Amino acid sequence: MTIGAGGITGQAEIDSYVSAYVELCLTLVNDLAIESRQGRRTSGDARLGDAFADLAANALMRHHELSSADVDDLMSVARRLLIAVDACIAGDLLTASFALNTVLAEFGAVPNLHAEPGGPPQLAFHAAEAPIVDAWAAESATALAFLVGTRQTHRLGQCSADACDAYYLDSTKNASRRFCSLACQNRAKSAAYRQKRRHRPE
């Protein structure tokens, strides 16, 4: 799968499959590739510990185990996905496409069907036997590729709160979301209130 100048034809809405894997992509980026989150610097062993717990608890981890080496490899993937996310937000879809195409090719992102035991076949963009790093890299890049190809990249955003670099997928009807979380929204409101009080005439 690659992204061309003509985009990807078909449904222009973000379905549950794409949404789930865009959210996974942004979890990887937010846990492993940014410098500040919700007012705190994210670095070192503390960040890796938080990332390991966050990723291991992801619903998409069913029937998989995540090792420390996997998290290290996912950090490299996350940095590459970050380039694509930033390019999407900036409207530079050619740079986003180049970054995504290299990940799609390297991690074997090809459409196929495989089923959980006793379940119906499900569409996936990684081989059934793919290691967790390869599977998540392929699915994350594919989901972002769908956003690019269906002209839905305006649904990606970066938190407007101070000291937070986190990204989010905006599912509001009018694409009005500005913060990665309620915590950052409340921090921004409190900061605006304090600023207003400081400039209030005595």
Short mmCIF file of C-alpha atoms in Angstrom, two decimals:
data_model
loop_
_atom_site.label_atom_id
_atom_site.label_comp_id
_atom_site.label_asym_id
_atom_site.label_seq_id
_atom_site.Cartn_x
_atom_site.Cartn_y
_atom_site.Cartn_z
CA MET A 1 0.00 0.00 0.00
CA THR A 2 1.30 3.48 -0.91
CA ILE A 3 -0.15 6.98 -1.04
CA GLY A 4 -0.22 8.76 -4.37
CA ALA A 5 -1.12 12.28 -5.47
CA GLY A 6 -4.69 11.25 -6.18
CA GLY A 7 -5.29 10.08 -2.65
CA ILE A 8 -7.31 7.06 -1.63
CA THR A 9 -10.81 6.78 -3.02
CA GLY A 10 -13.78 5.56 -1.02
CA GLN A 11 -15.54 6.49 2.19
CA ALA A 12 -14.40 9.86 3.51
CA GLU A 13 -15.44 9.29 7.11
CA ILE A 14 -13.18 7.98 9.85
CA ASP A 15 -14.52 4.53 10.71
CA SER A 16 -13.91 2.62 13.94
CA TYR A 17 -11.00 0.64 12.49
CA VAL A 18 -9.12 3.75 11.36
CA SER A 19 -9.97 5.60 14.57
CA ALA A 20 -8.68 2.77 16.78
CA TYR A 21 -5.34 2.60 15.02
CA VAL A 22 -4.91 6.37 14.74
CA GLU A 23 -5.42 6.45 18.50
CA LEU A 24 -2.81 3.69 18.85
CA CYS A 25 -0.42 5.69 16.66
CA LEU A 26 -0.91 8.78 18.81
CA THR A 27 -0.45 6.72 21.98
CA LEU A 28 2.93 5.60 20.65
CA VAL A 29 3.89 9.15 19.71
CA ASN A 30 2.67 10.68 22.98
CA ASP A 31 4.25 8.00 25.15
CA LEU A 32 7.55 7.64 23.32
CA ALA A 33 8.38 10.61 21.11
CA ILE A 34 7.40 13.94 22.70
CA GLU A 35 9.21 16.04 25.30
CA SER A 36 6.41 17.46 27.46
CA ARG A 37 2.97 16.19 28.43
CA GLN A 38 0.30 17.71 30.65
CA GLY A 39 2.74 20.19 32.16
CA ARG A 40 5.54 17.71 32.85
CA ARG A 41 8.75 16.85 31.03
CA THR A 42 8.77 13.26 29.79
CA SER A 43 12.16 11.58 29.65
CA GLY A 44 14.32 8.76 30.94
CA ASP A 45 13.27 5.64 32.79
CA ALA A 46 10.11 7.23 34.17
CA ARG A 47 8.79 7.84 30.67
CA LEU A 48 9.65 4.30 29.57
CA GLY A 49 7.93 2.89 32.63
CA ASP A 50 4.78 4.90 31.99
CA ALA A 51 4.86 3.99 28.31
CA PHE A 52 5.27 0.29 29.07
CA ALA A 53 2.26 0.33 31.42
CA ASP A 54 0.14 2.40 29.02
CA LEU A 55 0.89 0.27 25.96
CA ALA A 56 0.59 -3.03 27.80
CA ALA A 57 -2.91 -2.02 28.93
CA ASN A 58 -4.05 -1.15 25.38
CA ALA A 59 -7.07 -3.15 24.21
CA LEU A 60 -5.20 -4.00 21.00
CA MET A 61 -2.67 -5.98 23.07
CA ARG A 62 -4.97 -9.04 23.23
CA HIS A 63 -2.97 -12.27 22.92
CA HIS A 64 0.34 -10.37 22.82
CA GLU A 65 3.10 -9.77 25.32
CA LEU A 66 5.18 -6.60 25.34
CA SER A 67 8.85 -6.71 26.32
CA SER A 68 11.26 -3.92 27.20
CA ALA A 69 13.00 -4.52 23.86
CA ASP A 70 9.65 -4.07 22.09
CA VAL A 71 9.19 -0.69 23.77
CA ASP A 72 12.67 0.36 22.63
CA ASP A 73 11.82 -0.63 19.04
CA LEU A 74 8.44 1.12 19.28
CA MET A 75 10.22 4.31 20.35
CA SER A 76 12.08 4.31 17.02
CA VAL A 77 8.80 3.73 15.18
CA ALA A 78 7.10 6.50 17.16
CA ARG A 79 9.73 9.04 16.15
CA ARG A 80 9.12 8.23 12.49
CA LEU A 81 5.36 8.43 12.93
CA LEU A 82 5.82 11.80 14.65
CA ILE A 83 7.35 13.19 11.44
CA ALA A 84 4.23 12.13 9.55
CA VAL A 85 1.83 13.50 12.18
CA ASP A 86 3.58 16.88 12.27
CA ALA A 87 3.55 17.04 8.47
CA CYS A 88 -0.17 16.22 8.40
CA ILE A 89 -0.96 19.02 10.86
CA ALA A 90 1.18 21.45 8.86
CA GLY A 91 -0.63 20.50 5.66
CA ASP A 92 2.55 19.09 4.10
CA LEU A 93 1.00 15.93 2.74
CA LEU A 94 3.93 15.08 0.45
CA THR A 95 6.30 14.88 3.44
CA ALA A 96 3.68 12.91 5.37
CA SER A 97 3.25 10.53 2.45
CA PHE A 98 7.00 9.93 2.10
CA ALA A 99 7.38 9.25 5.82
CA LEU A 100 4.40 6.89 5.88
CA ASN A 101 5.35 5.06 2.69
CA THR A 102 8.74 4.15 4.14
CA VAL A 103 7.12 2.73 7.30
CA LEU A 104 4.42 0.92 5.30
CA ALA A 105 7.05 -0.74 3.11
CA GLU A 106 9.53 -1.57 5.88
CA PHE A 107 6.97 -3.20 8.19
CA GLY A 108 5.03 -5.11 5.53
CA ALA A 109 1.71 -3.28 5.60
CA VAL A 110 -0.45 -5.34 3.25
CA PRO A 111 -4.23 -5.91 3.49
CA ASN A 112 -5.20 -9.41 4.57
CA LEU A 113 -7.83 -11.21 6.59
CA HIS A 114 -7.21 -13.21 9.73
CA ALA A 115 -9.44 -14.30 12.57
CA GLU A 116 -9.23 -14.76 16.31
CA PRO A 117 -10.05 -18.32 17.43
CA GLY A 118 -13.78 -18.82 16.99
CA GLY A 119 -14.26 -15.35 15.52
CA PRO A 120 -15.00 -14.03 12.03
CA PRO A 121 -12.23 -12.87 9.69
CA GLN A 122 -11.12 -9.29 10.30
CA LEU A 123 -9.38 -6.92 7.91
CA ALA A 124 -5.83 -6.14 9.01
CA PHE A 125 -2.76 -4.56 7.46
CA HIS A 126 -0.15 -6.85 8.96
CA ALA A 127 0.54 -10.55 8.63
CA ALA A 128 -1.09 -12.79 11.21
CA GLU A 129 2.33 -13.97 12.43
CA ALA A 130 3.86 -10.46 12.57
CA PRO A 131 5.64 -9.49 15.81
CA ILE A 132 3.86 -6.84 17.86
CA VAL A 133 6.26 -4.05 16.80
CA ASP A 134 5.80 -4.81 13.11
CA ALA A 135 2.03 -5.15 13.50
CA TRP A 136 1.60 -1.87 15.37
CA ALA A 137 3.94 0.01 13.03
CA ALA A 138 2.07 -1.26 9.97
CA GLU A 139 -1.39 -0.60 11.40
CA SER A 140 -0.47 2.86 12.74
CA ALA A 141 1.02 3.97 9.43
CA THR A 142 -1.93 2.52 7.51
CA ALA A 143 -4.44 4.39 9.67
CA LEU A 144 -2.57 7.68 9.14
CA ALA A 145 -2.42 6.89 5.42
CA PHE A 146 -6.20 6.63 5.38
CA LEU A 147 -6.42 10.09 6.95
CA VAL A 148 -4.12 11.49 4.27
CA GLY A 149 -5.86 9.70 1.42
CA THR A 150 -9.38 10.66 2.50
CA ARG A 151 -8.42 14.26 3.29
CA GLN A 152 -9.17 13.90 6.99
CA THR A 153 -5.84 15.11 8.37
CA HIS A 154 -7.57 18.19 9.83
CA ARG A 155 -8.79 15.78 12.50
CA LEU A 156 -5.26 15.57 13.91
CA GLY A 157 -4.30 18.23 16.43
CA GLN A 158 -1.69 19.16 19.01
CA CYS A 159 -2.57 20.26 22.53
CA SER A 160 -2.90 24.04 22.97
CA ALA A 161 -2.01 23.98 26.68
CA ASP A 162 1.38 25.24 27.84
CA ALA A 163 4.06 22.59 28.42
CA CYS A 164 2.20 19.89 26.53
CA ASP A 165 3.26 18.53 23.14
CA ALA A 166 0.67 15.73 23.03
CA TYR A 167 -1.38 14.96 19.93
CA TYR A 168 -5.02 13.92 19.62
CA LEU A 169 -7.63 12.75 17.12
CA ASP A 170 -10.51 15.24 17.00
CA SER A 171 -13.84 13.43 16.65
CA THR A 172 -16.04 16.50 17.25
CA LYS A 173 -18.47 17.39 14.46
CA ASN A 174 -16.91 20.80 13.78
CA ALA A 175 -13.29 19.84 14.54
CA SER A 176 -13.22 22.24 17.50
CA ARG A 177 -11.09 20.28 19.96
CA ARG A 178 -8.03 22.15 21.30
CA PHE A 179 -6.63 20.02 24.12
CA CYS A 180 -5.32 16.49 24.49
CA SER A 181 -7.19 15.88 27.74
CA LEU A 182 -9.54 17.36 30.31
CA ALA A 183 -6.53 17.88 32.58
CA CYS A 184 -4.88 20.19 30.04
CA GLN A 185 -8.14 21.97 29.33
CA ASN A 186 -8.51 22.71 33.04
CA ARG A 187 -4.88 23.83 33.30
CA ALA A 188 -5.40 26.25 30.41
CA LYS A 189 -8.58 27.64 31.96
CA SER A 190 -6.84 28.16 35.29
CA ALA A 191 -3.88 29.88 33.61
CA ALA A 192 -6.23 32.18 31.66
CA TYR A 193 -8.10 33.05 34.86
CA ARG A 194 -4.88 33.87 36.73
CA GLN A 195 -3.70 36.00 33.80
CA LYS A 196 -6.99 37.87 33.76
CA ARG A 197 -6.80 38.55 37.50
CA ARG A 198 -3.24 39.87 37.21
CA HIS A 199 -4.36 42.44 34.64
CA ARG A 200 -7.58 43.41 36.41
CA PRO A 201 -7.55 47.09 37.54
CA GLU A 202 -7.37 47.56 41.31
#
